[in-house]
Coordinates of C-alpha atoms and ligand atoms in Angstrom, one line a residue:
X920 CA 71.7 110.8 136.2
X921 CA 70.7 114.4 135.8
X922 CA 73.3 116.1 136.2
X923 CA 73.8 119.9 134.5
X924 CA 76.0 119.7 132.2
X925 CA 77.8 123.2 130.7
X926 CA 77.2 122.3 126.8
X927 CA 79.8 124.1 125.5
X928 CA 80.9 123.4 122.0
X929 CA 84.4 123.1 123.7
X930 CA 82.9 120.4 126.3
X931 CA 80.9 118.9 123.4
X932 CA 84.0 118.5 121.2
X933 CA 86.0 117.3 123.8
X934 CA 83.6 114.7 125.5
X935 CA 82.5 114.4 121.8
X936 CA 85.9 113.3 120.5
X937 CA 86.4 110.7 123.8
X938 CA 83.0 109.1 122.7
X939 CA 84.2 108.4 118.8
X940 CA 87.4 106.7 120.4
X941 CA 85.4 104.5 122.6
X942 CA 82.7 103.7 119.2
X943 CA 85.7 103.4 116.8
X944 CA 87.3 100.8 119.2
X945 CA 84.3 98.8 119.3
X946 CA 83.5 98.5 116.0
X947 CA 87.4 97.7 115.4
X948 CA 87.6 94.8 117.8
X949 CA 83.9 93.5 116.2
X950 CA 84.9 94.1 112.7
X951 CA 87.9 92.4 112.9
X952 CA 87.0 89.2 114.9
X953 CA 88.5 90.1 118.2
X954 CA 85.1 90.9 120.2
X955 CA 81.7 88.7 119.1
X956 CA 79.9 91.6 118.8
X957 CA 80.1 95.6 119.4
X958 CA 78.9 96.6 122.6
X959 CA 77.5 100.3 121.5
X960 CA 75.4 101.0 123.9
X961 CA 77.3 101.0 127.3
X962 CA 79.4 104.1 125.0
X963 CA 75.9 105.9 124.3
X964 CA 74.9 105.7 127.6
X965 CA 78.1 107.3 129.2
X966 CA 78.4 110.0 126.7
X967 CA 74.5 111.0 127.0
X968 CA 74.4 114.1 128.2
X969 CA 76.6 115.4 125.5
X970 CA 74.6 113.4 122.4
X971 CA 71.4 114.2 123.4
X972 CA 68.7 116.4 122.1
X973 CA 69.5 119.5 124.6
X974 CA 73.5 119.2 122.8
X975 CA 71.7 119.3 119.6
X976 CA 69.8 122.6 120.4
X977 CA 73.0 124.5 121.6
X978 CA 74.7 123.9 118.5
X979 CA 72.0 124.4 116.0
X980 CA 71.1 128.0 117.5
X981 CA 75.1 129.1 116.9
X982 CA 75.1 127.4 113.4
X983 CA 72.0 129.1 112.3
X984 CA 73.1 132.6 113.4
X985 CA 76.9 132.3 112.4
X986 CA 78.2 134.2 109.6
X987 CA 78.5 131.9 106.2
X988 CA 81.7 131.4 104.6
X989 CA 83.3 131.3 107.8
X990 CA 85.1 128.5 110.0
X991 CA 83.2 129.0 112.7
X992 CA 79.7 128.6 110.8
X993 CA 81.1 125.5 108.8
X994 CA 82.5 123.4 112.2
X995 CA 79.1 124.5 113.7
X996 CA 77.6 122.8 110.6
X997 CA 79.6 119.6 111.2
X998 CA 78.5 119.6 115.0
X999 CA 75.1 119.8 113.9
X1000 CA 75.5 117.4 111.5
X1001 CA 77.0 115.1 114.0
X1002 CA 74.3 115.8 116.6
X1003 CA 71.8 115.1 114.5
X1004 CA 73.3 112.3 113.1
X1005 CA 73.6 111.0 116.4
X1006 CA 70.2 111.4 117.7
X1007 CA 69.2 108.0 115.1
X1008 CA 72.6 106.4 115.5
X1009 CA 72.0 106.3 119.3
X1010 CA 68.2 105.4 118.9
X1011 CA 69.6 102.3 116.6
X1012 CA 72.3 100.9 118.2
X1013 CA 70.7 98.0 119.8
X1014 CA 69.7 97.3 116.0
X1015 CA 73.3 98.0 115.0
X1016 CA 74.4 95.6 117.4
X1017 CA 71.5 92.7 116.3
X1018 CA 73.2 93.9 112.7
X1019 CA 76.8 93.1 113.3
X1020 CA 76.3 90.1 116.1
X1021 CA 74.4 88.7 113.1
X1022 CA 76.5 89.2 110.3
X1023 CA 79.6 87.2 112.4
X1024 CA 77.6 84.1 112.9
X1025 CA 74.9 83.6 110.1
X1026 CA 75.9 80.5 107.9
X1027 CA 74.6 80.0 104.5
X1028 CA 73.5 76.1 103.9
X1029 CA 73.3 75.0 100.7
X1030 CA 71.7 72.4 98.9
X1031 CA 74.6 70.0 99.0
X1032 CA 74.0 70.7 102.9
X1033 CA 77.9 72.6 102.4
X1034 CA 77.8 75.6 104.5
X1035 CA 79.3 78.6 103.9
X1036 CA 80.2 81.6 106.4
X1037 CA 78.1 84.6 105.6
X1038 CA 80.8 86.8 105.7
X1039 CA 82.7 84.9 102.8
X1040 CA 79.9 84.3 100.2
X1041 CA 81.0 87.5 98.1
X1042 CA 84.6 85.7 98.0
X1043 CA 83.4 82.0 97.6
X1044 CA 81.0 83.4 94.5
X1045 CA 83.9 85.6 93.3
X1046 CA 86.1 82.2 93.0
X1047 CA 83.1 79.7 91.6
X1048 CA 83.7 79.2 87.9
X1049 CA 80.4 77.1 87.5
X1050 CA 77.7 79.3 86.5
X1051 CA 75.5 76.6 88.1
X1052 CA 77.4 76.0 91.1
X1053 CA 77.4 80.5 91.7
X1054 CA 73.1 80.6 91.1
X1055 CA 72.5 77.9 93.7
X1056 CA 75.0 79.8 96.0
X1057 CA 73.5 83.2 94.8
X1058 CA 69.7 81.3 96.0
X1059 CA 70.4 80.0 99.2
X1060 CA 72.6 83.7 100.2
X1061 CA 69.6 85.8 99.3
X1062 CA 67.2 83.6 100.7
X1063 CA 68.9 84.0 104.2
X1064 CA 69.5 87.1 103.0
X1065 CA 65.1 87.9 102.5
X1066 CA 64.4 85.9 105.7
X1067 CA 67.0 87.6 108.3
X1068 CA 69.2 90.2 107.5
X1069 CA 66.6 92.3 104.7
X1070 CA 63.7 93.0 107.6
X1071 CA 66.1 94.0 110.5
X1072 CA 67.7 96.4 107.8
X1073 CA 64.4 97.7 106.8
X1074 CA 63.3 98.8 109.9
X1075 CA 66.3 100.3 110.3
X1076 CA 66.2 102.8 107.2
X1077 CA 62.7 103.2 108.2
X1078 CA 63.1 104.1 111.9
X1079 CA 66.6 106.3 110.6
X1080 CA 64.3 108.5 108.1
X1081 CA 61.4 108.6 110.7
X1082 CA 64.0 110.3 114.0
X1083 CA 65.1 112.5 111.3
X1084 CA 62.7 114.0 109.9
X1085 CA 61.4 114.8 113.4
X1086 CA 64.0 116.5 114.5
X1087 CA 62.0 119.0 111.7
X1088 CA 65.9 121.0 111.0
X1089 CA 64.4 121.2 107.1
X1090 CA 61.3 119.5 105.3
X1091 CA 62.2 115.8 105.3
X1092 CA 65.1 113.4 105.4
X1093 CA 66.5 114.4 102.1
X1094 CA 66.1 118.6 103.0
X1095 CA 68.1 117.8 106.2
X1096 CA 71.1 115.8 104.5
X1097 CA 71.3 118.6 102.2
X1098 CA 71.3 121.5 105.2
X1099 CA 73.8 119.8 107.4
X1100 CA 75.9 118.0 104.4
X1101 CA 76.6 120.7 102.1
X1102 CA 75.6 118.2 99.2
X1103 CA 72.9 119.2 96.8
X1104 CA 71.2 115.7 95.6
X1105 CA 69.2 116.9 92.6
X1106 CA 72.4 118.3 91.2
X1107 CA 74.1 115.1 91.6
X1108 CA 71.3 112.8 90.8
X1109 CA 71.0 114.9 87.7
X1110 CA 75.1 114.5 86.5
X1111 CA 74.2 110.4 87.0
X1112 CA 71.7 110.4 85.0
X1113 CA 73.6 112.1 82.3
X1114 CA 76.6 110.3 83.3
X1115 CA 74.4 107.1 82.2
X1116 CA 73.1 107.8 79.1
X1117 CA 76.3 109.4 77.7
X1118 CA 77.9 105.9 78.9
X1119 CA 75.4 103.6 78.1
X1120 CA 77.2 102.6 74.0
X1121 CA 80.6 102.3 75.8
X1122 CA 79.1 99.8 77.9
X1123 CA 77.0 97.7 75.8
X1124 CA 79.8 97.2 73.4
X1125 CA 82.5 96.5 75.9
X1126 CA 80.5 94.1 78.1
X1127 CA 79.5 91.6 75.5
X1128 CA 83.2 90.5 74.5
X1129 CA 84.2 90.2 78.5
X1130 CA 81.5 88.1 79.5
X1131 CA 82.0 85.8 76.7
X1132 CA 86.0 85.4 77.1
X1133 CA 85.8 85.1 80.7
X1134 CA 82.8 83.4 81.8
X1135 CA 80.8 82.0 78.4
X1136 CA 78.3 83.9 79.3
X1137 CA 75.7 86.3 77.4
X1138 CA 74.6 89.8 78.5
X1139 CA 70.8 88.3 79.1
X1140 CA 72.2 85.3 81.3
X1141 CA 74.2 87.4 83.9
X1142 CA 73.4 87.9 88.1
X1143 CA 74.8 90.3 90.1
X1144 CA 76.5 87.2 91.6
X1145 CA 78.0 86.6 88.1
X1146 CA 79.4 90.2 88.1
X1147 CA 81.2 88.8 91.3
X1148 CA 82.9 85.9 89.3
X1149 CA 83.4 88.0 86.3
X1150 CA 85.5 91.5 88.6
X1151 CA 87.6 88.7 90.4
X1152 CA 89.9 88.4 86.8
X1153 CA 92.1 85.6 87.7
X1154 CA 94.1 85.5 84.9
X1155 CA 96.0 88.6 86.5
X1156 CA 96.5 86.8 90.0
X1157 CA 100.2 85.8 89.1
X1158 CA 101.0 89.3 88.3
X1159 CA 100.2 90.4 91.9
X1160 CA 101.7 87.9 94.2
X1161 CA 100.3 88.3 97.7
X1162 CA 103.8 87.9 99.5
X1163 CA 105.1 91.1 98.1
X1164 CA 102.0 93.2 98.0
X1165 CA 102.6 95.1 101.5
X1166 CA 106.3 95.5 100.7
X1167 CA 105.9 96.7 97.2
X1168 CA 102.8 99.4 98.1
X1169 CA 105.3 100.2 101.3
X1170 CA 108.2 100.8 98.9
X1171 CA 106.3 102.7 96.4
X1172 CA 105.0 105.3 99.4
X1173 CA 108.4 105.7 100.5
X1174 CA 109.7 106.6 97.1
X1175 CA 107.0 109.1 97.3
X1176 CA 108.3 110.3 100.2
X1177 CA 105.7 109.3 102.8
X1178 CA 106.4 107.0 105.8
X1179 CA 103.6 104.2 104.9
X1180 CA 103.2 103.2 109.0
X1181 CA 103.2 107.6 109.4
X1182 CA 106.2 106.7 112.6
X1183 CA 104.2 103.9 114.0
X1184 CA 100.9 106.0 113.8
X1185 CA 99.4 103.3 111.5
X1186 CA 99.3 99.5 112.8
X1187 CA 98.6 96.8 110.2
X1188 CA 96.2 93.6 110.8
X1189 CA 96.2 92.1 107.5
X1190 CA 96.1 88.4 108.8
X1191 CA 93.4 86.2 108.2
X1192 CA 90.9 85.5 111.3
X1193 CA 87.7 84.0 111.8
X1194 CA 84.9 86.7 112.1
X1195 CA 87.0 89.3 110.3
X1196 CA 85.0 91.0 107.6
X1197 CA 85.4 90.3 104.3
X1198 CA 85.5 94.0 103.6
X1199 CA 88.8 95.6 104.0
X1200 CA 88.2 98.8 106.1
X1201 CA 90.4 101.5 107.8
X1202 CA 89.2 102.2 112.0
X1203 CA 90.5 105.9 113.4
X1204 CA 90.7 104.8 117.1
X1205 CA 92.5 108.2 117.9
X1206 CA 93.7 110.8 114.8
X1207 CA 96.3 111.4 114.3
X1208 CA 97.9 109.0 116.6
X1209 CA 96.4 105.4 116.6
X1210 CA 94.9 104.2 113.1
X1211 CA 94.3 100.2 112.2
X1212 CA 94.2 98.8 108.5
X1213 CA 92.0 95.7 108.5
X1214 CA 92.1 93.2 105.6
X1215 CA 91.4 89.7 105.5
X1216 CA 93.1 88.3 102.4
X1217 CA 91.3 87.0 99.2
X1218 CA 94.1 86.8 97.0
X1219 CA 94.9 88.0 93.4
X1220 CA 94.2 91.9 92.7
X1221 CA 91.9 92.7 94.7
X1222 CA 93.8 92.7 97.8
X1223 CA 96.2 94.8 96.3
X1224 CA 93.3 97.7 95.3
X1225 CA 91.6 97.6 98.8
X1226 CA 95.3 97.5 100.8
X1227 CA 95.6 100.5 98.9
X1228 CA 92.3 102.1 99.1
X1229 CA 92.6 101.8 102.8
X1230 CA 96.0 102.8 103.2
X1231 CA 95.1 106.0 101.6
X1232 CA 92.5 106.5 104.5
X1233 CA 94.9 105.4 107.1
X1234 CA 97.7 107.9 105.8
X1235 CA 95.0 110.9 105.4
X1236 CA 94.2 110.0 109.0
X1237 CA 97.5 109.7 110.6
X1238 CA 98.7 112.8 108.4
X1239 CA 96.1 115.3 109.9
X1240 CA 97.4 117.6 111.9
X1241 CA 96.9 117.3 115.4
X1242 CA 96.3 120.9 116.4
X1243 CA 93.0 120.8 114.0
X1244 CA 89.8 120.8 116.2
X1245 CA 87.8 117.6 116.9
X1246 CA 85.3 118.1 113.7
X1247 CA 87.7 118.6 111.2
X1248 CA 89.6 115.3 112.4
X1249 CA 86.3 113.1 112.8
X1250 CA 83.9 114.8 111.0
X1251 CA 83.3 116.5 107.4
X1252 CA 82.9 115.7 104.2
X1253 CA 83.8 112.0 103.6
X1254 CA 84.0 112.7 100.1
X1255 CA 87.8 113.7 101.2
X1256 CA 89.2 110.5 102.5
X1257 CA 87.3 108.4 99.9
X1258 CA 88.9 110.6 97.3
X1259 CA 92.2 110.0 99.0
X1260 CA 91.6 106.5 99.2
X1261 CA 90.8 106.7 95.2
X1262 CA 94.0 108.3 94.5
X1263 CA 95.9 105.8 95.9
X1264 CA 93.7 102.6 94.8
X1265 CA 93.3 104.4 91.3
X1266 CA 97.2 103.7 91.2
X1267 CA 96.0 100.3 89.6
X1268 CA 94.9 102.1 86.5
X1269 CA 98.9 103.6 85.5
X1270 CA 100.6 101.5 83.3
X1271 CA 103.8 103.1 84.9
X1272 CA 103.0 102.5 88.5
X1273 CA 101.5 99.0 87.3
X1274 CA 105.0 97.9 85.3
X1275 CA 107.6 99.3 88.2
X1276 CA 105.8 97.8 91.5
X1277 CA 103.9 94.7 90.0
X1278 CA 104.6 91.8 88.3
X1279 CA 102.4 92.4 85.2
X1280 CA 105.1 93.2 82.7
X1281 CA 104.8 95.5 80.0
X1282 CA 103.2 93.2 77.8
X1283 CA 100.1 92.2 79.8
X1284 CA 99.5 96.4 80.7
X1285 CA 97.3 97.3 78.1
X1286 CA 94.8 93.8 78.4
X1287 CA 95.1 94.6 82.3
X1288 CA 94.0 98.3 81.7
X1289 CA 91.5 97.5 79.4
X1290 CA 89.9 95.6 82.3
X1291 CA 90.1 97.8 84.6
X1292 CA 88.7 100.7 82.5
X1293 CA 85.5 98.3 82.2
X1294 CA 85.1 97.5 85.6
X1295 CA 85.2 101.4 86.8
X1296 CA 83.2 101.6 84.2
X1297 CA 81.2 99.2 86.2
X1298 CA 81.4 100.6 89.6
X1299 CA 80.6 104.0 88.0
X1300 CA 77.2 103.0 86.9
X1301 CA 76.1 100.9 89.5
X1302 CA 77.3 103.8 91.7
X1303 CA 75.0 106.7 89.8
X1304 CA 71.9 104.2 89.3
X1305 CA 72.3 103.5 93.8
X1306 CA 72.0 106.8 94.1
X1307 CA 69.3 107.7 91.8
X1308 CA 67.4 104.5 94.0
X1309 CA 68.5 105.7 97.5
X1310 CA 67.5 108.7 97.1
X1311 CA 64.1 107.6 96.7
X1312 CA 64.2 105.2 99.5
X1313 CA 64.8 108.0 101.5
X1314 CA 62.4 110.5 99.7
X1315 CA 59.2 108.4 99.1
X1316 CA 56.4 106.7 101.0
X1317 CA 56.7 103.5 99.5
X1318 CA 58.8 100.9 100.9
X1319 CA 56.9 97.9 99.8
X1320 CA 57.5 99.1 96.0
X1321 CA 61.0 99.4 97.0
X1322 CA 62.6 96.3 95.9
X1323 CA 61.7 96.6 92.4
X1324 CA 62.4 99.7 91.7
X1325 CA 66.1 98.6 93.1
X1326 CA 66.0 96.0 90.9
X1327 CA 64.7 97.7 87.7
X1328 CA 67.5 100.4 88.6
X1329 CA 70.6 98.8 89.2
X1330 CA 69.7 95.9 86.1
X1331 CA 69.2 98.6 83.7
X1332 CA 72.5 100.4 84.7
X1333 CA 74.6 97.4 84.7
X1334 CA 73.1 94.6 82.8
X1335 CA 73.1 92.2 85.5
X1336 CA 70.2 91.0 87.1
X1337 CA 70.0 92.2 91.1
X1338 CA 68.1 90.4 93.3
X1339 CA 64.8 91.9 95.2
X1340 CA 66.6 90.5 98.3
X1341 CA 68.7 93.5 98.5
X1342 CA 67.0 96.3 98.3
X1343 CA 67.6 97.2 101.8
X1344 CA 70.9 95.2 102.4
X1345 CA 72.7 97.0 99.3
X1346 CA 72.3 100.5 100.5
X1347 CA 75.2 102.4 102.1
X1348 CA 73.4 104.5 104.8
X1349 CA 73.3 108.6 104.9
X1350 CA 74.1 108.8 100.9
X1351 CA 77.6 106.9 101.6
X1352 CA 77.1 106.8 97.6
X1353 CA 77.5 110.4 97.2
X1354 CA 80.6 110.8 99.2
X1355 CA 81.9 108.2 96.8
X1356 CA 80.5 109.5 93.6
X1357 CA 81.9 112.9 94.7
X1358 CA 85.7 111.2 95.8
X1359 CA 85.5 109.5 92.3
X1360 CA 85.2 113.1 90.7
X1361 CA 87.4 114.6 93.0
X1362 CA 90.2 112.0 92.8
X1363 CA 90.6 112.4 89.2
X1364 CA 91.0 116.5 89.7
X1365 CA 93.7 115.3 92.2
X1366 CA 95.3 113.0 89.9
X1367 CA 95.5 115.8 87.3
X1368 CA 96.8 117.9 89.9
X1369 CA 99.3 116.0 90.9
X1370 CA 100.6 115.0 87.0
X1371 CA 101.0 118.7 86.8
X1372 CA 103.1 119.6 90.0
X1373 CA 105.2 116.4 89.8
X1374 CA 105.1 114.8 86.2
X1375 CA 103.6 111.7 85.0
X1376 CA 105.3 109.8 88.1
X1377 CA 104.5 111.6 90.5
X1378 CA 103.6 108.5 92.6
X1379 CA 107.6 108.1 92.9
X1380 CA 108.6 111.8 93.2
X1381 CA 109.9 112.1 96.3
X1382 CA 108.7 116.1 96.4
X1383 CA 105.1 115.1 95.7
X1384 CA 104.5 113.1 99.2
X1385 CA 105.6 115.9 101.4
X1386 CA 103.0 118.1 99.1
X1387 CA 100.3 115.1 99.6
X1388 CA 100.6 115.7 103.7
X1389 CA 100.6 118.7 103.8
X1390 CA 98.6 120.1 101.3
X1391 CA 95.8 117.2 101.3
X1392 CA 96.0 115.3 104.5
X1393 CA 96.9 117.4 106.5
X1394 CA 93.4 119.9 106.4
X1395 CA 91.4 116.8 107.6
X1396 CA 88.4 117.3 106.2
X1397 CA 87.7 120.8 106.8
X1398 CA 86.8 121.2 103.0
X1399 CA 83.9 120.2 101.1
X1400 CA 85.2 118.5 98.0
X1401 CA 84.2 121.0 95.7
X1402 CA 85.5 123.7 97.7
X1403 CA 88.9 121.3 97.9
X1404 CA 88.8 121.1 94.2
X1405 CA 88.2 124.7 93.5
X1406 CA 91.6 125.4 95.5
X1407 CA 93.8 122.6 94.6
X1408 CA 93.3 122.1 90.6
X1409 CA 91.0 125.4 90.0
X1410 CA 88.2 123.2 88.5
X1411 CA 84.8 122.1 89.3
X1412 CA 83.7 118.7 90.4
X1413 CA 82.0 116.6 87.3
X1414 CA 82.4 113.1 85.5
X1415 CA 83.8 114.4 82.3
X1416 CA 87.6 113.4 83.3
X1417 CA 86.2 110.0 84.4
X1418 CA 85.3 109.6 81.2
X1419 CA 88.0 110.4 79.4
X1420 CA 90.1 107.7 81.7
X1421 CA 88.2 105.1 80.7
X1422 CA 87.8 105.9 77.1
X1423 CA 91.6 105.8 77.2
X1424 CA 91.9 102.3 78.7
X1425 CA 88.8 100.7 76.9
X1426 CA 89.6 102.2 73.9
Ligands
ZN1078 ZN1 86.9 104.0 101.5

């Protein structure tokens, strides 16, 4: 089909906003069980005149020559980013669809000849208390692991750095993020790196005394798998029942003022079902109007911090206002809804919010917080020390030398040994670990914010969620997140309030 198409930025945003439906909508159905496997392509195909490299050209010649610091030049840049974006998304879809078609069926068999779905080794590992029993599971998953999944994932990094970098819009794969995201790397690699020195006596003091209470274990004995065991904190579960969880969080966003389904917008599949991720995830099928929150349930904590970490993403996108154009909906900075999604999961860390809509009690608050100040702690580090690695799987020539350098990385930062195996299975593609590291940041301004507009319990004040929509959600994600923290608390972006959290609940 050759037809001449007019490529508008109007046509593109339109026909561009029909094809994320139709690729959000597969990826739902896959994700959570209802399809075997996402059929991506058929969706590339039909949209191709409007993803292709001619699309791309149009909208890079208007972003280059509009003036900065205006809307028009920053939607251009999101178009471009999208385009570009696209011209390796559509390239690897057939290996997207290998990806996920794999990752529903592949079985890990273990010595005992027990097998266990691939898709639930994290929980199974998380809920072994042998240390034994976790290593052999933690061998025969990263064996399959090195055999299967690592070399499809490999090529596709590889292949994903190599369409980019010829598309020549700056000099190399990390130049071109940079240009089209708004996010400077060095700067960020460089707060990390500070980030984990000025952290490192925090963590080597608290980490001995956990790993001793909770699994017997010493600093030198402990896998990433035993990390697994060691975050999953059952001694908590009773205080967060999994009966009440929806109806309490749902509760506490009404208090705030907020309709937690946004008048039906948002549509709820928490249920369990074969083939559903393990990972809790939130799929825009159409914003503002048609939203899914996916779970499938582990039990204990946990599914109380990602129902709320996803519900925060479902409400940003159900909140946005409808009258915004198609890239400040679906595109941007995803820094914003993974900040939103970090106010709302970072709920877990305020004694208040923790004693009125759990059933921890006052007197188990401060041993609860003093866990999870050490495993953000956690998730901090490993988060800085990814990114310090990706960036280098994206910036060198290397790839063989890759592995251990991911696993002299991520050891040193956390203490517990990573496995070669995942050096290209533990990477979240297109600096995904930025966008978090920058939502981490930008959460706590928020928080802050927030304290300071509605008082300490501002979770409850029924003024604050009316502010929240409005305010926050409703701009989609026009902003970048520094700009969003420059107008909403006055302050830049930076770890130092992370900091101070944690050496208030550690301490
Ligand atoms: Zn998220």
């Amino acid at each position: 089909m050759a037809n001449a198409v007019a490529l508008t930025p109007d046509h593109l945003r339109r026909d561009g906003e029909a094809f994320m439906e139709e690729i959000s909508r597969e990826y739902y159905l896959a994700h959570s069980g209802q399809k075997a496997s996402a059929e991506l392509q058929p969706v590339y195909e039909k949209y191709a005149a409007v993803l292709g490299p001619d699309a791309l050209s149009v909208v890079l010649e208007l972003f280059r020559v509009a003036p900065s610091g205006t809307d028009e030049h920053r939607g251009l840049r999101l178009l471009t980013d999208w385009l570009a974006e696209t011209q390796s998304s559509r390239a690897l879809a057939p290996l997207d669809e290998r990806e996920i078609a794999w990752e529903g069926t592949a079985v890990v068999r273990l010595p005992d000849d027990r097998e266990i779905e691939y898709q639930r080794v994290a929980i199974e590992l998380a809920n072994t208390a042998d240390a034994r029993e976790r290593h052999a599971i933690e061998k025969a998953r990263a064996n399959v692991v090195e055999r299967e999944l690592a070399p499809m994932r490999r090529e596709r990094f590889q292949r994903e750095r190599q369409i980019t970098e010829r598309l020549e819009l700056a000099d190399g794969y990390n130049a071109t993020f940079e240009l089209l995201s708004g996010v400077k790397l060095d700067a960020l690699r460089g707060e990390c790196e500070t980030f984990l020195r000025s952290t490192q006596a925090m963590w080597d003091d608290v980490l001995p005394d956990f790993l001793r209470t909770r699994l017997g274990m010493k600093p030198d004995e402990a896998t990433r798998a035993d990390a697994l065991a060691l975050f999953r904190a059952k001694e908590f579960d009773q205080s967060f029942p999994p009966a009440s969880m929806e109806s309490s969080i749902r509760r506490q966003v009404r208090e705030k003022g907020i309709d937690p389904s946004a008048n039906g917008r948002i549509i709820f599949d928490t249920g369990d079902r074969e083939g559903k991720r393990s990972r809790a995830f939130c799929a825009p099928v159409r914003v503002p109007n048609e939203v899914y929150l996916v779970m499938r349930p582990h039990g204990g904590q946990t599914d109380w911090n990602t129902f709320l970490h996803e519900l925060g993403h479902a409400l940003h996108f159900a909140y946005m206002r409808p009258d915004l154009p198609y890239e400040f909906r679906w595109l941007g900075d995803n820094s914003i809804t993974e900040g939103y999604a970090m106010l709302f999961d970072h709920l877990m860390q305020n004694g208040g919010w923790l004693t009125r809509y759990t059933a921890l009690g006052t007197n188990k608050v401060r041993d609860f917080l003093r866990a999870a100040g050490f495993e953000e702690l956690h998730f901090l580090r490993r988060y800085a020390a990814k990114l310090g690695y990706e960036i280098e799987l994206y910036g060198r020539g290397a790839w063989n030398s890759l592995p251990d350098l991911y696993v002299d990385r991520l050891t040193a930062a956390t203490s517990f040994r990573y496995n070669p195996a995942d050096a290209f299975v533990d990477v979240d593609p297109r600096y995904y670990a930025a966008r978090y590291l920058r939502a981490w940041q930008l959460q706590a301004l928020i928080t802050e914010t927030l304290v300071d507009r509605f008082d300490s319990d501002w979770w409850r004040n029924p003024r604050a969620g009316p502010w929240i929509c409005s305010a926050l959600f409703g701009e989609g994600q026009r902003e970048l997140a520094g700009e969003q923290a420059e107008r909403v608390a006055g302050k830049q972006l930076g770890f130092a309030p992370l900091v101070r959290a944690i050496e208030r609940m550690v301490g």
